[in-house]
Structures are given as structure tokens and as C-alpha cells.
mmCIF file of C-alpha atoms in Angstrom:
data_model
loop_
_atom_site.group_PDB
_atom_site.id
_atom_site.type_symbol
_atom_site.label_atom_id
_atom_site.label_comp_id
_atom_site.label_asym_id
_atom_site.label_seq_id
_atom_site.Cartn_x
_atom_site.Cartn_y
_atom_site.Cartn_z
ATOM 1 C CA SER A 112 -11.584 1.823 9.911
ATOM 2 C CA LEU A 113 -10.035 -0.159 7.098
ATOM 3 C CA ASN A 114 -10.978 -3.497 8.589
ATOM 4 C CA GLN A 115 -14.287 -4.795 7.242
ATOM 5 C CA SER A 116 -15.094 -6.633 10.479
ATOM 6 C CA GLU A 117 -16.342 -5.048 13.675
ATOM 7 C CA ASP A 118 -13.440 -6.417 15.734
ATOM 8 C CA ASN A 119 -10.698 -4.148 17.005
ATOM 9 C CA VAL A 120 -7.354 -5.796 16.397
ATOM 10 C CA LEU A 121 -4.102 -4.859 18.100
ATOM 11 C CA VAL A 122 -1.139 -5.370 15.806
ATOM 12 C CA ARG A 123 2.475 -4.785 16.761
ATOM 13 C CA LEU A 124 4.312 -3.660 13.660
ATOM 14 C CA PRO A 125 7.849 -5.033 13.211
ATOM 15 C CA ILE A 126 9.826 -1.845 12.568
ATOM 16 C CA GLY A 127 13.260 -1.965 10.986
ATOM 17 C CA ARG A 128 15.673 0.458 9.384
ATOM 18 C CA VAL A 129 17.080 0.490 5.875
ATOM 19 C CA PRO A 130 20.885 0.223 6.245
ATOM 20 C CA GLU A 131 22.808 3.439 5.601
ATOM 21 C CA SER A 132 19.668 5.575 5.563
ATOM 22 C CA TYR A 133 17.175 7.255 7.863
ATOM 23 C CA ALA A 134 14.278 5.270 6.417
ATOM 24 C CA TYR A 135 12.176 3.169 8.777
ATOM 25 C CA VAL A 136 10.287 0.251 7.309
ATOM 26 C CA VAL A 137 7.679 -2.303 8.310
ATOM 27 C CA GLU A 138 7.861 -5.831 6.910
ATOM 28 C CA PHE A 139 4.844 -8.103 6.674
ATOM 29 C CA LYS A 140 3.040 -10.315 4.148
ATOM 30 C CA ILE A 141 -0.010 -9.773 1.985
ATOM 31 C CA GLY A 142 -2.367 -11.984 0.043
ATOM 32 C CA SER A 143 -3.207 -15.654 -0.048
ATOM 33 C CA GLN A 144 0.331 -16.356 -1.300
ATOM 34 C CA PHE A 145 1.876 -14.544 1.735
ATOM 35 C CA HIS A 146 3.837 -12.167 -0.465
ATOM 36 C CA PRO A 147 6.504 -10.211 1.489
ATOM 37 C CA VAL A 148 6.372 -6.414 1.402
ATOM 38 C CA LYS A 149 8.692 -3.855 2.961
ATOM 39 C CA LEU A 150 6.920 -0.509 3.307
ATOM 40 C CA LEU A 151 8.405 2.866 4.186
ATOM 41 C CA MET A 152 6.764 4.401 7.259
ATOM 42 C CA ASP A 153 5.316 7.789 6.304
ATOM 43 C CA THR A 154 3.570 9.955 8.883
ATOM 44 C CA GLY A 155 2.742 12.565 6.232
ATOM 45 C CA SER A 156 0.431 10.412 4.134
ATOM 46 C CA SER A 157 -2.375 7.977 4.863
ATOM 47 C CA LEU A 158 -2.527 5.542 1.942
ATOM 48 C CA ILE A 159 -0.894 2.132 2.297
ATOM 49 C CA TRP A 160 0.407 1.000 -1.095
ATOM 50 C CA THR A 161 2.784 -1.457 -2.693
ATOM 51 C CA GLN A 162 3.909 -1.920 -6.263
ATOM 52 C CA CYS A 163 1.714 -4.299 -8.254
ATOM 53 C CA GLU A 164 2.061 -6.272 -11.437
ATOM 54 C CA PRO A 165 1.301 -5.800 -14.234
ATOM 55 C CA CYS A 166 3.455 -2.669 -14.117
ATOM 56 C CA ILE A 167 3.092 0.326 -16.367
ATOM 57 C CA GLN A 168 6.119 1.949 -14.734
ATOM 58 C CA CYS A 169 7.622 0.369 -11.621
ATOM 59 C CA TYR A 170 10.930 1.122 -9.938
ATOM 60 C CA PRO A 171 13.381 -1.730 -9.231
ATOM 61 C CA GLN A 172 12.886 -3.621 -5.977
ATOM 62 C CA LYS A 173 14.776 -6.597 -4.550
ATOM 63 C CA VAL A 174 11.776 -8.736 -3.583
ATOM 64 C CA PRO A 175 9.442 -9.706 -6.445
ATOM 65 C CA ILE A 176 6.671 -7.210 -7.141
ATOM 66 C CA TYR A 177 3.276 -8.291 -5.752
ATOM 67 C CA ASP A 178 0.911 -9.691 -8.380
ATOM 68 C CA SER A 179 -2.752 -9.460 -7.362
ATOM 69 C CA ARG A 180 -3.679 -11.999 -10.063
ATOM 70 C CA THR A 181 -2.083 -14.769 -7.968
ATOM 71 C CA SER A 182 -3.998 -13.989 -4.751
ATOM 72 C CA THR A 183 -7.430 -15.432 -4.014
ATOM 73 C CA SER A 184 -7.946 -12.917 -1.170
ATOM 74 C CA TYR A 185 -7.515 -9.860 -3.442
ATOM 75 C CA SER A 186 -10.398 -7.773 -4.740
ATOM 76 C CA LYS A 187 -10.798 -4.277 -6.129
ATOM 77 C CA LEU A 188 -12.583 -1.597 -4.157
ATOM 78 C CA PRO A 189 -15.909 -1.011 -5.943
ATOM 79 C CA CYS A 190 -16.701 2.453 -7.267
ATOM 80 C CA THR A 191 -19.729 2.418 -4.947
ATOM 81 C CA HIS A 192 -17.448 2.329 -1.853
ATOM 82 C CA GLU A 193 -17.538 5.504 0.266
ATOM 83 C CA LEU A 194 -13.835 6.222 -0.383
ATOM 84 C CA CYS A 195 -14.534 6.459 -4.100
ATOM 85 C CA GLN A 196 -17.523 8.773 -3.640
ATOM 86 C CA GLY A 197 -17.653 12.500 -3.097
ATOM 87 C CA GLU A 198 -15.078 15.228 -3.299
ATOM 88 C CA ASN A 199 -12.105 13.670 -1.520
ATOM 89 C CA ASN A 200 -9.774 14.384 -4.476
ATOM 90 C CA ARG A 201 -7.813 11.197 -3.817
ATOM 91 C CA PHE A 202 -9.926 8.389 -5.274
ATOM 92 C CA ARG A 203 -12.211 8.518 -8.287
ATOM 93 C CA CYS A 204 -14.064 6.074 -10.470
ATOM 94 C CA TYR A 205 -12.447 5.562 -13.879
ATOM 95 C CA ASN A 206 -13.307 2.675 -16.243
ATOM 96 C CA ASN A 207 -15.312 1.087 -13.406
ATOM 97 C CA GLU A 208 -12.258 1.025 -11.091
ATOM 98 C CA CYS A 209 -11.611 3.125 -7.992
ATOM 99 C CA VAL A 210 -8.266 4.694 -8.895
ATOM 100 C CA TYR A 211 -5.854 7.136 -7.234
ATOM 101 C CA ASN A 212 -3.032 9.412 -8.318
ATOM 102 C CA ILE A 213 -0.880 10.712 -5.445
ATOM 103 C CA GLN A 214 2.015 13.120 -5.778
ATOM 104 C CA TYR A 215 4.717 13.409 -3.104
ATOM 105 C CA GLY A 216 6.813 16.475 -2.344
ATOM 106 C CA ALA A 217 6.489 19.811 -4.117
ATOM 107 C CA THR A 218 3.303 19.576 -6.151
ATOM 108 C CA SER A 219 4.455 22.236 -8.615
ATOM 109 C CA ARG A 220 7.381 20.138 -9.845
ATOM 110 C CA ARG A 221 6.594 18.242 -13.025
ATOM 111 C CA ASN A 222 8.939 15.374 -12.121
ATOM 112 C CA SER A 223 7.751 14.928 -8.522
ATOM 113 C CA PRO A 224 7.494 11.350 -7.247
ATOM 114 C CA ARG A 225 4.009 9.988 -7.835
ATOM 115 C CA THR A 226 2.078 6.747 -7.500
ATOM 116 C CA LYS A 227 -1.008 5.672 -9.413
ATOM 117 C CA GLY A 228 -3.066 2.538 -9.079
ATOM 118 C CA VAL A 229 -6.282 0.832 -8.034
ATOM 119 C CA ALA A 230 -7.760 0.987 -4.530
ATOM 120 C CA SER A 231 -8.155 -2.616 -3.398
ATOM 121 C CA PHE A 232 -8.839 -5.057 -0.567
ATOM 122 C CA GLU A 233 -6.295 -7.646 0.557
ATOM 123 C CA ALA A 234 -5.411 -9.835 3.544
ATOM 124 C CA PHE A 235 -2.466 -8.494 5.573
ATOM 125 C CA GLN A 236 -0.470 -10.912 7.718
ATOM 126 C CA PHE A 237 1.542 -9.386 10.571
ATOM 127 C CA PRO A 238 4.031 -11.366 12.689
ATOM 128 C CA VAL A 239 3.158 -11.679 16.379
ATOM 129 C CA ASP A 240 6.334 -13.541 17.306
ATOM 130 C CA THR A 241 8.639 -15.996 15.536
ATOM 131 C CA VAL A 242 5.822 -18.562 15.204
ATOM 132 C CA HIS A 243 2.445 -16.794 15.250
ATOM 133 C CA THR A 244 0.832 -14.236 12.960
ATOM 134 C CA THR A 245 -2.255 -12.024 12.938
ATOM 135 C CA VAL A 246 -4.236 -11.857 9.698
ATOM 136 C CA ILE A 247 -6.468 -8.881 8.960
ATOM 137 C CA ASN A 248 -8.728 -9.545 6.004
ATOM 138 C CA ASP A 249 -10.011 -6.914 3.590
ATOM 139 C CA MET A 250 -7.523 -4.178 4.404
ATOM 140 C CA ILE A 251 -7.798 -1.278 1.989
ATOM 141 C CA PHE A 252 -4.556 -0.596 0.183
ATOM 142 C CA GLY A 253 -3.262 0.810 -3.057
ATOM 143 C CA CYS A 254 -2.187 -1.600 -5.770
ATOM 144 C CA SER A 255 0.267 0.783 -7.493
ATOM 145 C CA ASN A 256 1.333 -0.078 -11.010
ATOM 146 C CA ASP A 257 2.564 3.326 -12.233
ATOM 147 C CA ASN A 258 5.236 4.931 -10.043
ATOM 148 C CA PRO A 259 7.264 7.529 -11.952
ATOM 149 C CA ASN A 260 10.216 9.345 -10.350
ATOM 150 C CA ILE A 261 10.318 7.120 -7.257
ATOM 151 C CA ASP A 262 13.690 5.786 -6.136
ATOM 152 C CA PHE A 263 13.712 3.941 -2.828
ATOM 153 C CA ALA A 264 16.917 2.923 -1.051
ATOM 154 C CA ASN A 265 18.446 0.695 -3.717
ATOM 155 C CA GLY A 266 15.360 -1.454 -4.183
ATOM 156 C CA GLN A 267 14.851 -2.101 -0.461
ATOM 157 C CA ILE A 268 11.322 -0.658 -0.314
ATOM 158 C CA SER A 269 8.208 -1.915 -2.122
ATOM 159 C CA GLY A 270 5.799 0.881 -1.153
ATOM 160 C CA ILE A 271 4.559 3.197 1.585
ATOM 161 C CA LEU A 272 2.786 2.579 4.888
ATOM 162 C CA GLY A 273 0.764 5.759 5.383
ATOM 163 C CA LEU A 274 0.379 6.484 9.088
ATOM 164 C CA SER A 275 -1.370 9.864 9.135
ATOM 165 C CA ARG A 276 -5.028 10.036 10.074
ATOM 166 C CA GLY A 277 -7.225 9.379 7.111
ATOM 167 C CA PRO A 278 -9.963 7.024 5.982
ATOM 168 C CA ASP A 279 -7.453 5.057 3.891
ATOM 169 C CA GLY A 280 -4.716 4.647 6.548
ATOM 170 C CA LEU A 281 -4.034 2.436 9.537
#
């Protein structure tokens, strides 16, 4: 489970659709500054990630890119964490950071969409109704600052909500 606490939390995700596309998205807020994110639902991957400043290579998005430096609830996943250990081929320790490099689509293509960043913890705030929210602290997510060859729906999408079974997914 990605939640650090022992509590099981039921969250109803607010699902929407990107106009003029077949993309389904979930909108919620992250961090102590309640930064809005709009993530593409992806049943073929497990990592939850959003673009993060400072960018090496980020694609254009309509809402400002999340900046972990402004959030007091943000922290990096330590290299000693179980996700960064072993032979999982997704996360590895580099310069004392637990980093990832994920390629989407045909892996033999040199210009395939890819995301790179730092595995991190952050507070996720999901709407319950028009007034109330549920906050889940210390969710594991990818803070992606290098996203070559990604083009999402005219800037409507800030990252991916991985929904497949995996230790780094919902």
C-alpha cells in the first residue's frame, strides 16, 4: 500500500473526460499548497506521476507545473525504501535519490514517450463532495522533471494516474 498509515481509506475519484478525445482524467490536489493536477487514467501502468519543477524537459500544460520546493508536505523517497531496493528495474538509487525512467509504448523506438524523475512522498487531497475533502498523507508518486516526446491533449494533462496492480500504484 502506498499509504504510510495502517488505515484503509475509501476515496471516490472524480473522473472526467478531456474534450474531443478518448482520454479519461482524474482531478485532485497535491501538497501543502493544494496544487491542482489533472492525471490521465492509465490501466497499463502503475506509477502515479505529475510534472515537477525545476524542469529539465517538460511539455506544455495549462495549469502551472507543480513545484515540490513550495510544499511543506513533500519529501523524497529514501534510497533505503523497499521500492528502491532489489531488482525491480523501475527505481534505482542515483546520487542519493530514488529515481525512475519509464518508457511508454514500443520500447524499441528511440523517440518513445518517456518520463524520468524522483520517487517521492506527498499529501493527496481528493474531493468528497463540493465542500469536503479526504487527505491521504505520504502517497508515493513520481515527481517527473524530464518528459521527452510526451504530448498530452493540448496541455490538459499534467501526468499519469497508474491504475494497474503494482507496489507504486493506487
